[in-house]
Amino acid sequence: MTRRWKGRARGTLGTRGAAAGPDPEGLALGNPGFPSNRAGACPKQPNPRLLPPPEMPLQVSDYTWQQTKTSVFISVPLRGVSVRDADVFCTENYLKVNFPPFLFEVFLCAPIDDENSKAKIGNDTIIFTLYKKEVAMWETLSLSGVDKEMMQRIREKSILQAQERAKEATEAKAAARREDQKYALNVMMQIEEEERKKIEDMKENERMKATKELEAWKECQRKAEEQKRIHREEKFCEQEKQIEDERKKLKHKSHTRISASRNLATKGRNSENIFLEKLKENSIPAPRSVGSIKINFTPRVFPTALRESQVAEEEEWLHKQAEARRALNTDIPELSDLKEEEKNPEWLKDKGNKLFATENYLAAINAYNLAIRLNNKIPLLYLNRAACHLKLKNLHKAIEDSSKALELLTPPVADNANGRMKAHIRRGTAFCQLELYVEGLQDYEAALKIDPSNEIVQNDAEKIRNIIQGTELKS
Amino acid sequence: MSAFEKPQIISHIQKGLNYTVFDCKWVPCSAKFVTMGNFARGTGVIQLYEIQHGDLKLLREIEKAKPIKCGTFGATSLQQRYLATGDFAGNLHIWNLEAPEIPVYSVKGHKEIINTIDGVGGLGIGEGAPEIVTGSRDGTVKVWDPRQKDDPVANMEPVQGENKRDCWTVAFGNAYNQEERVVCAGYDNGDIKLFDLRNMSLRWETNIKNGVCSLEFDRKDISMNKLVATSLEGKFHVFDMRTQHPTKGFASVSEKAHKSTVWQVRHLPQNRELFLTAGGAGSLHLWKYEYPIQRSKKDSEGVEMGVAGSVSLLQNVTLSTQPISSLDWSPDKRGLCICSSFDQMAERTTLYRSEAAPHLGPL
């Protein structure tokens, strides 16, 4: 049932072309409870959604509205403002249109379904078609008895509602997109699966074919072998007989020379052929005479195989070694007291090693010290001195020396792997004895990287790990 | 379907083994093959398999005192089919697989492990005496004649006082008549040396900058045509052996593949332009060599020098995660090959050739 106002046709309300012009006087008069006399009272609070208008917006009061049981139609004149500038904001209880310098807002009497409601902007009016949530006839369009505070609250609530709805909408869209993508992916995968299966089937067929051929060929082979054997045996008997005949004939050669010779010639050729065949089997040349070729190899210092990628590093290492051997620090005053051999770092190193072996660690350290003063570029000296310090529990010195040794043992090549591993192990041990377990573990793991098969190092690394994790007392 | 115009590599049978397998070879004129390796307990093993109805059946297992590194049927006759093997202790044995308790021929050839072995003159291929060549970690390459006991017929050893290098691979070639024969040897320092057995001299040497893992002539029984050398660091070189320049040697083309050591190369017996390389990452690559328009040209001084052709990859497949240590084509069934890898598997794969693939190769 439609309530008609001033004879306005129902049908024309929803269409754009309708309402050639609002009938401000006529319709407005018929609206009871209509807060039309608020022309002067503009909303003081600025609209948070839009930029504040340069001057106070004017309330629009000459709108018209109609209703049926399920919907409400509101018509708002635009008064010449361009369509583009009209901004519509609508929530369940609140409807607002902002078209500067005008503002139209209404606090709806009852909630509407704002998602399905429509607004048609055109022909200098906006026509709203709002669907009521509850089927009822409204007494008034807007709530009565609203004060400023309530208005503000409703406005804010509406804004929040709108934002929430917008968020939900985007989420729903994203979810729908993901679904589509998944579907597309599934279809793709299916297609690829089919392709693969097709190829697999072809390969399977090939396999079956090849197997069958192989079996057939084996059969053939076997039969051929059999036949060949039989044939060979027959031929052998024949040959033997023929040879016997030839021998007999040869004996009678002198008698029937000419005729026999002709016969012999042909028969001879046959036997020759047979002989030749036999000979061929035995015609493999004798083993060749013994000979020997002396060769030289492209020189290579390292015992490992040559790899192109390692060449640069190996060169560097060799260079360093050569330099180290040459470097001699000769301007030390005490040197003049030393014997000739004691000036040789190599000899001093050997001496140090011997002293270490007899557990005379202090003396060994002295020997290494002197050697280092003579030539401080030999990594082995630092390495061995580190071992001595470790035995004497000079842990910091041990760490220092191991580090120096590692520095000198760059670039890392297979040749100095052993030295590097020892340096790591010694430094790791020193760290652990200083209870710096984390650093110690790092060194042990570096050692393991060089030689992963060393069980002692593995076990020690395990122990350290456990100590760090606090699950085991130090042994 | 363009994918099927290229030859496909199809794996037929895979078999897990309970020992480390170093080498595998087809028994000529049969559907059987042998695998050689060592058990975890340190003894050597030879197993003889037959392909029956799409599966491998173990026919015989022979255990020996020392692990066996390599083997060949190259020097035996088709009737006898004796297997020559080299083991970790440097012994060369020739076995009759029907009666394997006592070797037919045995000699302590080298002081260290025999890395590689090759045979020529048997199987009705080529002419001349059957001979076996072995290369060892002691740096020597020795040629043996099964009719001569204890002493090699040729010995390529380092000069006195020279530091020895491991010999990793040997190959016979150029055996087109009774007198001619060459042996090519590859070492771990990248040296390749070509020895002429008729003149007992070093005919050519070069260094390819990476340890040489495998060498093969495309055919042993023709005048030297092509030689493929594979090395560490994923490289291989194809040398054109028809024209030798006095200083520059043989022309070559090289290719990088496999991203790791290329362990083996084998030419297809039925078509010498195709060869298969096996890599350290468990992959097989099938290559085709194309000859250049002119195989030789004159250099600035008017001396003949060779021109290398080009190599193209036809197909590749990954069969395992461990290196494929050995590879052998079946001489009887075209396209059938067997390979073994360090994950203790022996596999039989086949090449599927579609009819669309053109047949080519000169001569």
PDB file of N, CA and C in Angstrom, chain A residues 198-199 202-203 206-208 210-211 213-215 217-218 221 232 283-311, chain B residues 4 10-12 31 50-51 53-54 129-131 145 147-148 153-159 162-163 165 168 187-189 191 193 195 197 200-201 207 209-211 232-233 235 332-333 352:
ATOM      1  N   LYS A 198      51.070 -38.913 -19.802  1.00  0.00           N
ATOM      2  CA  LYS A 198      51.182 -39.328 -21.206  1.00  0.00           C
ATOM      3  C   LYS A 198      52.608 -39.718 -21.533  1.00  0.00           C
ATOM      4  N   ILE A 199      53.554 -38.856 -21.087  1.00  0.00           N
ATOM      5  CA  ILE A 199      54.954 -39.145 -21.383  1.00  0.00           C
ATOM      6  C   ILE A 199      55.376 -40.439 -20.701  1.00  0.00           C
ATOM      7  N   MET A 202      54.213 -43.389 -22.578  1.00  0.00           N
ATOM      8  CA  MET A 202      55.024 -43.666 -23.767  1.00  0.00           C
ATOM      9  C   MET A 202      56.318 -44.347 -23.375  1.00  0.00           C
ATOM     10  N   LYS A 203      56.922 -43.850 -22.283  1.00  0.00           N
ATOM     11  CA  LYS A 203      58.175 -44.451 -21.844  1.00  0.00           C
ATOM     12  C   LYS A 203      57.939 -45.902 -21.438  1.00  0.00           C
ATOM     13  N   GLU A 206      57.801 -48.012 -24.405  1.00  0.00           N
ATOM     14  CA  GLU A 206      59.152 -48.242 -24.922  1.00  0.00           C
ATOM     15  C   GLU A 206      59.851 -49.328 -24.141  1.00  0.00           C
ATOM     16  N   ARG A 207      59.721 -49.221 -22.830  1.00  0.00           N
ATOM     17  CA  ARG A 207      60.367 -50.199 -21.972  1.00  0.00           C
ATOM     18  C   ARG A 207      59.896 -51.601 -22.291  1.00  0.00           C
ATOM     19  N   MET A 208      58.575 -51.755 -22.405  1.00  0.00           N
ATOM     20  CA  MET A 208      58.045 -53.083 -22.713  1.00  0.00           C
ATOM     21  C   MET A 208      58.582 -53.555 -24.048  1.00  0.00           C
ATOM     22  N   ALA A 210      61.317 -52.685 -25.559  1.00  0.00           N
ATOM     23  CA  ALA A 210      62.738 -53.019 -25.494  1.00  0.00           C
ATOM     24  C   ALA A 210      62.939 -54.361 -24.814  1.00  0.00           C
ATOM     25  N   THR A 211      62.201 -54.592 -23.733  1.00  0.00           N
ATOM     26  CA  THR A 211      62.345 -55.870 -23.035  1.00  0.00           C
ATOM     27  C   THR A 211      61.974 -57.019 -23.964  1.00  0.00           C
ATOM     28  N   GLU A 213      61.998 -57.074 -27.199  1.00  0.00           N
ATOM     29  CA  GLU A 213      63.020 -57.248 -28.232  1.00  0.00           C
ATOM     30  C   GLU A 213      64.218 -57.981 -27.690  1.00  0.00           C
ATOM     31  N   LEU A 214      64.599 -57.615 -26.469  1.00  0.00           N
ATOM     32  CA  LEU A 214      65.765 -58.252 -25.877  1.00  0.00           C
ATOM     33  C   LEU A 214      65.541 -59.741 -25.721  1.00  0.00           C
ATOM     34  N   GLU A 215      64.365 -60.112 -25.229  1.00  0.00           N
ATOM     35  CA  GLU A 215      64.074 -61.527 -25.053  1.00  0.00           C
ATOM     36  C   GLU A 215      64.108 -62.241 -26.399  1.00  0.00           C
ATOM     37  N   TRP A 217      65.683 -61.358 -29.026  1.00  0.00           N
ATOM     38  CA  TRP A 217      67.050 -61.434 -29.516  1.00  0.00           C
ATOM     39  C   TRP A 217      67.821 -62.540 -28.821  1.00  0.00           C
ATOM     40  N   LYS A 218      67.571 -62.674 -27.516  1.00  0.00           N
ATOM     41  CA  LYS A 218      68.260 -63.739 -26.788  1.00  0.00           C
ATOM     42  C   LYS A 218      67.921 -65.094 -27.384  1.00  0.00           C
ATOM     43  N   GLN A 221      69.743 -65.546 -30.542  1.00  0.00           N
ATOM     44  CA  GLN A 221      71.150 -65.823 -30.240  1.00  0.00           C
ATOM     45  C   GLN A 221      71.336 -67.295 -29.924  1.00  0.00           C
ATOM     46  N   ARG A 232      79.595 -76.053 -37.376  1.00  0.00           N
ATOM     47  CA  ARG A 232      81.044 -76.111 -37.202  1.00  0.00           C
ATOM     48  C   ARG A 232      81.510 -77.554 -37.100  1.00  0.00           C
ATOM     49  N   SER A 283      96.696 -66.502 -36.868  1.00  0.00           N
ATOM     50  CA  SER A 283      97.638 -65.566 -37.472  1.00  0.00           C
ATOM     51  C   SER A 283      97.815 -64.318 -36.619  1.00  0.00           C
ATOM     52  N   ILE A 284      97.311 -64.349 -35.412  1.00  0.00           N
ATOM     53  CA  ILE A 284      97.534 -63.193 -34.532  1.00  0.00           C
ATOM     54  C   ILE A 284      99.026 -63.054 -34.341  1.00  0.00           C
ATOM     55  N   PRO A 285      99.534 -61.873 -34.499  1.00  0.00           N
ATOM     56  CA  PRO A 285     100.990 -61.708 -34.409  1.00  0.00           C
ATOM     57  C   PRO A 285     101.499 -62.071 -33.021  1.00  0.00           C
ATOM     58  N   ALA A 286     102.731 -62.361 -32.971  1.00  0.00           N
ATOM     59  CA  ALA A 286     103.365 -62.700 -31.707  1.00  0.00           C
ATOM     60  C   ALA A 286     103.346 -61.472 -30.811  1.00  0.00           C
ATOM     61  N   PRO A 287     103.492 -61.674 -29.538  1.00  0.00           N
ATOM     62  CA  PRO A 287     103.527 -60.499 -28.656  1.00  0.00           C
ATOM     63  C   PRO A 287     104.635 -59.557 -29.097  1.00  0.00           C
ATOM     64  N   ARG A 288     104.367 -58.264 -28.984  1.00  0.00           N
ATOM     65  CA  ARG A 288     105.349 -57.332 -29.495  1.00  0.00           C
ATOM     66  C   ARG A 288     106.582 -57.342 -28.605  1.00  0.00           C
ATOM     67  N   SER A 289     107.658 -56.874 -29.152  1.00  0.00           N
ATOM     68  CA  SER A 289     108.905 -56.894 -28.392  1.00  0.00           C
ATOM     69  C   SER A 289     108.825 -55.842 -27.305  1.00  0.00           C
ATOM     70  N   VAL A 290     109.406 -56.190 -26.189  1.00  0.00           N
ATOM     71  CA  VAL A 290     109.250 -55.329 -25.013  1.00  0.00           C
ATOM     72  C   VAL A 290     109.875 -53.980 -25.268  1.00  0.00           C
ATOM     73  N   GLY A 291     109.197 -52.962 -24.870  1.00  0.00           N
ATOM     74  CA  GLY A 291     109.738 -51.610 -25.048  1.00  0.00           C
ATOM     75  C   GLY A 291     109.313 -50.774 -23.867  1.00  0.00           C
ATOM     76  N   SER A 292     109.967 -49.646 -23.718  1.00  0.00           N
ATOM     77  CA  SER A 292     109.613 -48.800 -22.586  1.00  0.00           C
ATOM     78  C   SER A 292     109.734 -47.354 -23.021  1.00  0.00           C
ATOM     79  N   ILE A 293     108.827 -46.556 -22.567  1.00  0.00           N
ATOM     80  CA  ILE A 293     108.848 -45.135 -22.917  1.00  0.00           C
ATOM     81  C   ILE A 293     108.976 -44.360 -21.618  1.00  0.00           C
ATOM     82  N   LYS A 294     109.942 -43.488 -21.573  1.00  0.00           N
ATOM     83  CA  LYS A 294     110.098 -42.679 -20.367  1.00  0.00           C
ATOM     84  C   LYS A 294     109.361 -41.365 -20.550  1.00  0.00           C
ATOM     85  N   ILE A 295     108.671 -40.950 -19.522  1.00  0.00           N
ATOM     86  CA  ILE A 295     107.874 -39.732 -19.681  1.00  0.00           C
ATOM     87  C   ILE A 295     108.184 -38.738 -18.578  1.00  0.00           C
ATOM     88  N   ASN A 296     107.887 -37.500 -18.877  1.00  0.00           N
ATOM     89  CA  ASN A 296     107.969 -36.445 -17.875  1.00  0.00           C
ATOM     90  C   ASN A 296     106.573 -35.918 -17.624  1.00  0.00           C
ATOM     91  N   PHE A 297     106.322 -35.487 -16.414  1.00  0.00           N
ATOM     92  CA  PHE A 297     105.011 -34.933 -16.113  1.00  0.00           C
ATOM     93  C   PHE A 297     105.092 -33.432 -16.052  1.00  0.00           C
ATOM     94  N   THR A 298     103.976 -32.772 -16.349  1.00  0.00           N
ATOM     95  CA  THR A 298     103.879 -31.339 -16.105  1.00  0.00           C
ATOM     96  C   THR A 298     104.060 -31.141 -14.609  1.00  0.00           C
ATOM     97  N   PRO A 299     105.004 -30.347 -14.198  1.00  0.00           N
ATOM     98  CA  PRO A 299     105.331 -30.309 -12.769  1.00  0.00           C
ATOM     99  C   PRO A 299     104.174 -29.778 -11.940  1.00  0.00           C
ATOM    100  N   ARG A 300     104.028 -30.361 -10.783  1.00  0.00           N
ATOM    101  CA  ARG A 300     102.986 -29.933  -9.868  1.00  0.00           C
ATOM    102  C   ARG A 300     103.471 -30.193  -8.455  1.00  0.00           C
ATOM    103  N   VAL A 301     103.409 -29.166  -7.630  1.00  0.00           N
ATOM    104  CA  VAL A 301     103.962 -29.292  -6.283  1.00  0.00           C
ATOM    105  C   VAL A 301     103.039 -30.109  -5.387  1.00  0.00           C
ATOM    106  N   PHE A 302     101.730 -29.878  -5.514  1.00  0.00           N
ATOM    107  CA  PHE A 302     100.799 -30.494  -4.575  1.00  0.00           C
ATOM    108  C   PHE A 302     100.504 -31.921  -5.003  1.00  0.00           C
ATOM    109  N   PRO A 303     100.309 -32.822  -4.051  1.00  0.00           N
ATOM    110  CA  PRO A 303     100.004 -34.203  -4.435  1.00  0.00           C
ATOM    111  C   PRO A 303      98.567 -34.376  -4.885  1.00  0.00           C
ATOM    112  N   THR A 304      97.737 -33.362  -4.679  1.00  0.00           N
ATOM    113  CA  THR A 304      96.340 -33.521  -5.064  1.00  0.00           C
ATOM    114  C   THR A 304      96.186 -33.265  -6.558  1.00  0.00           C
ATOM    115  N   ALA A 305      95.023 -33.647  -7.065  1.00  0.00           N
ATOM    116  CA  ALA A 305      94.775 -33.483  -8.503  1.00  0.00           C
ATOM    117  C   ALA A 305      94.648 -32.008  -8.850  1.00  0.00           C
ATOM    118  N   LEU A 306      94.903 -31.696 -10.107  1.00  0.00           N
ATOM    119  CA  LEU A 306      94.846 -30.306 -10.535  1.00  0.00           C
ATOM    120  C   LEU A 306      93.403 -29.901 -10.799  1.00  0.00           C
ATOM    121  N   ARG A 307      92.993 -28.806 -10.190  1.00  0.00           N
ATOM    122  CA  ARG A 307      91.668 -28.265 -10.473  1.00  0.00           C
ATOM    123  C   ARG A 307      91.833 -26.816 -10.864  1.00  0.00           C
ATOM    124  N   GLU A 308      91.192 -26.450 -11.947  1.00  0.00           N
ATOM    125  CA  GLU A 308      91.387 -25.093 -12.449  1.00  0.00           C
ATOM    126  C   GLU A 308      90.977 -24.048 -11.434  1.00  0.00           C
ATOM    127  N   SER A 309      89.872 -24.309 -10.711  1.00  0.00           N
ATOM    128  CA  SER A 309      89.371 -23.264  -9.826  1.00  0.00           C
ATOM    129  C   SER A 309      90.296 -23.032  -8.650  1.00  0.00           C
ATOM    130  N   GLN A 310      91.161 -24.027  -8.357  1.00  0.00           N
ATOM    131  CA  GLN A 310      92.016 -23.898  -7.182  1.00  0.00           C
ATOM    132  C   GLN A 310      93.354 -23.279  -7.521  1.00  0.00           C
ATOM    133  N   VAL A 311      93.601 -23.123  -8.820  1.00  0.00           N
ATOM    134  CA  VAL A 311      94.963 -22.761  -9.232  1.00  0.00           C
ATOM    135  C   VAL A 311      95.416 -21.442  -8.619  1.00  0.00           C
TER     136      VAL A 311
ATOM    137  N   PHE B   4      59.619 -35.113 -28.259  1.00  0.00           N
ATOM    138  CA  PHE B   4      59.946 -36.478 -28.658  1.00  0.00           C
ATOM    139  C   PHE B   4      60.787 -36.531 -29.905  1.00  0.00           C
ATOM    140  N   ILE B  10      65.473 -43.369 -21.131  1.00  0.00           N
ATOM    141  CA  ILE B  10      64.472 -43.993 -20.272  1.00  0.00           C
ATOM    142  C   ILE B  10      65.175 -44.990 -19.380  1.00  0.00           C
ATOM    143  N   SER B  11      64.870 -44.918 -18.113  1.00  0.00           N
ATOM    144  CA  SER B  11      65.486 -45.854 -17.195  1.00  0.00           C
ATOM    145  C   SER B  11      64.611 -47.099 -17.110  1.00  0.00           C
ATOM    146  N   HIS B  12      65.229 -48.269 -17.314  1.00  0.00           N
ATOM    147  CA  HIS B  12      64.451 -49.501 -17.292  1.00  0.00           C
ATOM    148  C   HIS B  12      64.408 -50.135 -15.929  1.00  0.00           C
ATOM    149  N   ALA B  31      72.818 -60.981 -23.088  1.00  0.00           N
ATOM    150  CA  ALA B  31      72.060 -60.003 -22.313  1.00  0.00           C
ATOM    151  C   ALA B  31      72.520 -60.035 -20.869  1.00  0.00           C
ATOM    152  N   GLU B  50      71.877 -61.313 -15.369  1.00  0.00           N
ATOM    153  CA  GLU B  50      71.222 -61.448 -16.662  1.00  0.00           C
ATOM    154  C   GLU B  50      69.900 -60.722 -16.613  1.00  0.00           C
ATOM    155  N   ILE B  51      69.544 -60.143 -17.760  1.00  0.00           N
ATOM    156  CA  ILE B  51      68.263 -59.455 -17.824  1.00  0.00           C
ATOM    157  C   ILE B  51      67.218 -60.460 -18.256  1.00  0.00           C
ATOM    158  N   HIS B  53      63.139 -60.865 -18.592  1.00  0.00           N
ATOM    159  CA  HIS B  53      61.756 -60.383 -18.509  1.00  0.00           C
ATOM    160  C   HIS B  53      61.669 -59.105 -17.691  1.00  0.00           C
ATOM    161  N   GLY B  54      62.505 -58.168 -18.021  1.00  0.00           N
ATOM    162  CA  GLY B  54      62.381 -56.874 -17.383  1.00  0.00           C
ATOM    163  C   GLY B  54      62.934 -56.811 -15.972  1.00  0.00           C
ATOM    164  N   ALA B 129      97.434 -58.219 -32.235  1.00  0.00           N
ATOM    165  CA  ALA B 129      97.453 -59.047 -31.038  1.00  0.00           C
ATOM    166  C   ALA B 129      96.506 -58.480 -29.997  1.00  0.00           C
ATOM    167  N   PRO B 130      95.881 -59.358 -29.221  1.00  0.00           N
ATOM    168  CA  PRO B 130      95.061 -58.849 -28.117  1.00  0.00           C
ATOM    169  C   PRO B 130      95.971 -58.303 -27.038  1.00  0.00           C
ATOM    170  N   GLU B 131      95.692 -57.117 -26.577  1.00  0.00           N
ATOM    171  CA  GLU B 131      96.533 -56.525 -25.551  1.00  0.00           C
ATOM    172  C   GLU B 131      95.672 -55.822 -24.531  1.00  0.00           C
ATOM    173  N   ASP B 145     100.447 -58.532 -22.784  1.00  0.00           N
ATOM    174  CA  ASP B 145      99.932 -59.494 -23.739  1.00  0.00           C
ATOM    175  C   ASP B 145      99.662 -60.776 -22.947  1.00  0.00           C
ATOM    176  N   ARG B 147      99.682 -63.649 -23.568  1.00  0.00           N
ATOM    177  CA  ARG B 147     100.517 -64.797 -23.870  1.00  0.00           C
ATOM    178  C   ARG B 147     101.901 -64.662 -23.255  1.00  0.00           C
ATOM    179  N   GLN B 148     102.219 -63.502 -22.725  1.00  0.00           N
ATOM    180  CA  GLN B 148     103.544 -63.296 -22.144  1.00  0.00           C
ATOM    181  C   GLN B 148     103.389 -63.105 -20.654  1.00  0.00           C
ATOM    182  N   VAL B 153     104.563 -55.806 -22.211  1.00  0.00           N
ATOM    183  CA  VAL B 153     105.205 -55.622 -23.502  1.00  0.00           C
ATOM    184  C   VAL B 153     105.540 -54.163 -23.731  1.00  0.00           C
ATOM    185  N   ALA B 154     104.973 -53.292 -22.943  1.00  0.00           N
ATOM    186  CA  ALA B 154     105.343 -51.886 -23.063  1.00  0.00           C
ATOM    187  C   ALA B 154     105.137 -51.255 -21.697  1.00  0.00           C
ATOM    188  N   ASN B 155     106.005 -50.339 -21.365  1.00  0.00           N
ATOM    189  CA  ASN B 155     105.944 -49.745 -20.040  1.00  0.00           C
ATOM    190  C   ASN B 155     106.197 -48.254 -20.183  1.00  0.00           C
ATOM    191  N   MET B 156     105.219 -47.452 -19.802  1.00  0.00           N
ATOM    192  CA  MET B 156     105.395 -45.990 -19.880  1.00  0.00           C
ATOM    193  C   MET B 156     105.555 -45.496 -18.459  1.00  0.00           C
ATOM    194  N   GLU B 157     106.782 -45.172 -18.096  1.00  0.00           N
ATOM    195  CA  GLU B 157     107.020 -44.814 -16.704  1.00  0.00           C
ATOM    196  C   GLU B 157     107.757 -43.488 -16.623  1.00  0.00           C
ATOM    197  N   PRO B 158     107.657 -42.851 -15.469  1.00  0.00           N
ATOM    198  CA  PRO B 158     108.322 -41.563 -15.331  1.00  0.00           C
ATOM    199  C   PRO B 158     109.841 -41.734 -15.316  1.00  0.00           C
ATOM    200  N   VAL B 159     110.489 -40.699 -15.771  1.00  0.00           N
ATOM    201  CA  VAL B 159     111.942 -40.662 -15.774  1.00  0.00           C
ATOM    202  C   VAL B 159     112.446 -40.782 -14.339  1.00  0.00           C
ATOM    203  N   GLU B 162     111.681 -38.425 -11.202  1.00  0.00           N
ATOM    204  CA  GLU B 162     110.522 -37.566 -11.452  1.00  0.00           C
ATOM    205  C   GLU B 162     109.447 -37.901 -10.431  1.00  0.00           C
ATOM    206  N   ASN B 163     108.767 -36.873  -9.922  1.00  0.00           N
ATOM    207  CA  ASN B 163     107.649 -37.138  -9.023  1.00  0.00           C
ATOM    208  C   ASN B 163     106.521 -37.798  -9.783  1.00  0.00           C
ATOM    209  N   ARG B 165     102.808 -39.056 -10.883  1.00  0.00           N
ATOM    210  CA  ARG B 165     101.432 -38.569 -10.807  1.00  0.00           C
ATOM    211  C   ARG B 165     100.509 -39.757 -11.021  1.00  0.00           C
ATOM    212  N   TRP B 168      94.957 -41.824 -14.181  1.00  0.00           N
ATOM    213  CA  TRP B 168      93.553 -42.080 -13.886  1.00  0.00           C
ATOM    214  C   TRP B 168      92.812 -42.810 -14.991  1.00  0.00           C
ATOM    215  N   TYR B 187      96.249 -38.201 -16.684  1.00  0.00           N
ATOM    216  CA  TYR B 187      96.781 -38.178 -15.327  1.00  0.00           C
ATOM    217  C   TYR B 187      96.069 -37.146 -14.472  1.00  0.00           C
ATOM    218  N   ASP B 188      96.349 -37.201 -13.162  1.00  0.00           N
ATOM    219  CA  ASP B 188      95.598 -36.321 -12.278  1.00  0.00           C
ATOM    220  C   ASP B 188      96.089 -34.889 -12.314  1.00  0.00           C
ATOM    221  N   ASN B 189      97.242 -34.638 -12.943  1.00  0.00           N
ATOM    222  CA  ASN B 189      97.684 -33.247 -13.027  1.00  0.00           C
ATOM    223  C   ASN B 189      97.279 -32.624 -14.362  1.00  0.00           C
ATOM    224  N   ASP B 191      97.621 -33.938 -17.395  1.00  0.00           N
ATOM    225  CA  ASP B 191      98.378 -34.362 -18.575  1.00  0.00           C
ATOM    226  C   ASP B 191      97.607 -35.390 -19.377  1.00  0.00           C
ATOM    227  N   LYS B 193      98.749 -37.972 -22.470  1.00  0.00           N
ATOM    228  CA  LYS B 193      99.902 -38.375 -23.280  1.00  0.00           C
ATOM    229  C   LYS B 193      99.466 -39.461 -24.256  1.00  0.00           C
ATOM    230  N   PHE B 195     100.820 -42.384 -26.639  1.00  0.00           N
ATOM    231  CA  PHE B 195     102.004 -43.209 -26.908  1.00  0.00           C
ATOM    232  C   PHE B 195     101.768 -44.021 -28.157  1.00  0.00           C
ATOM    233  N   LEU B 197     102.631 -47.257 -30.010  1.00  0.00           N
ATOM    234  CA  LEU B 197     103.240 -48.524 -29.635  1.00  0.00           C
ATOM    235  C   LEU B 197     104.079 -49.108 -30.754  1.00  0.00           C
ATOM    236  N   MET B 200     107.182 -47.105 -30.284  1.00  0.00           N
ATOM    237  CA  MET B 200     107.561 -47.011 -28.874  1.00  0.00           C
ATOM    238  C   MET B 200     108.009 -45.602 -28.533  1.00  0.00           C
ATOM    239  N   SER B 201     107.157 -44.640 -28.857  1.00  0.00           N
ATOM    240  CA  SER B 201     107.554 -43.267 -28.574  1.00  0.00           C
ATOM    241  C   SER B 201     106.334 -42.486 -28.115  1.00  0.00           C
ATOM    242  N   ASN B 207      98.177 -30.628 -21.794  1.00  0.00           N
ATOM    243  CA  ASN B 207      97.677 -30.527 -20.424  1.00  0.00           C
ATOM    244  C   ASN B 207      96.374 -29.745 -20.469  1.00  0.00           C
ATOM    245  N   LYS B 209      94.614 -28.687 -17.834  1.00  0.00           N
ATOM    246  CA  LYS B 209      94.395 -27.824 -16.678  1.00  0.00           C
ATOM    247  C   LYS B 209      93.479 -28.396 -15.613  1.00  0.00           C
ATOM    248  N   ASN B 210      92.984 -29.589 -15.778  1.00  0.00           N
ATOM    249  CA  ASN B 210      92.181 -30.236 -14.741  1.00  0.00           C
ATOM    250  C   ASN B 210      92.486 -31.715 -14.816  1.00  0.00           C
ATOM    251  N   GLY B 211      92.437 -32.390 -13.677  1.00  0.00           N
ATOM    252  CA  GLY B 211      92.721 -33.823 -13.667  1.00  0.00           C
ATOM    253  C   GLY B 211      91.846 -34.559 -14.669  1.00  0.00           C
ATOM    254  N   LEU B 232      87.979 -33.054 -14.207  1.00  0.00           N
ATOM    255  CA  LEU B 232      87.359 -32.449 -13.039  1.00  0.00           C
ATOM    256  C   LEU B 232      86.736 -31.127 -13.451  1.00  0.00           C
ATOM    257  N   GLU B 233      85.955 -30.572 -12.541  1.00  0.00           N
ATOM    258  CA  GLU B 233      85.352 -29.262 -12.764  1.00  0.00           C
ATOM    259  C   GLU B 233      84.396 -29.249 -13.954  1.00  0.00           C
ATOM    260  N   LYS B 235      84.326 -30.348 -17.020  1.00  0.00           N
ATOM    261  CA  LYS B 235      84.662 -30.022 -18.412  1.00  0.00           C
ATOM    262  C   LYS B 235      84.983 -31.279 -19.198  1.00  0.00           C
ATOM    263  N   ASP B 332      75.491 -55.012 -28.548  1.00  0.00           N
ATOM    264  CA  ASP B 332      74.555 -55.767 -29.364  1.00  0.00           C
ATOM    265  C   ASP B 332      73.237 -55.052 -29.573  1.00  0.00           C
ATOM    266  N   LYS B 333      72.704 -54.464 -28.532  1.00  0.00           N
ATOM    267  CA  LYS B 333      71.403 -53.812 -28.680  1.00  0.00           C
ATOM    268  C   LYS B 333      71.627 -52.308 -28.703  1.00  0.00           C
ATOM    269  N   TYR B 352      65.660 -43.949 -26.256  1.00  0.00           N
ATOM    270  CA  TYR B 352      64.546 -44.119 -27.168  1.00  0.00           C
ATOM    271  C   TYR B 352      64.719 -43.109 -28.267  1.00  0.00           C
TER     272      TYR B 352
END
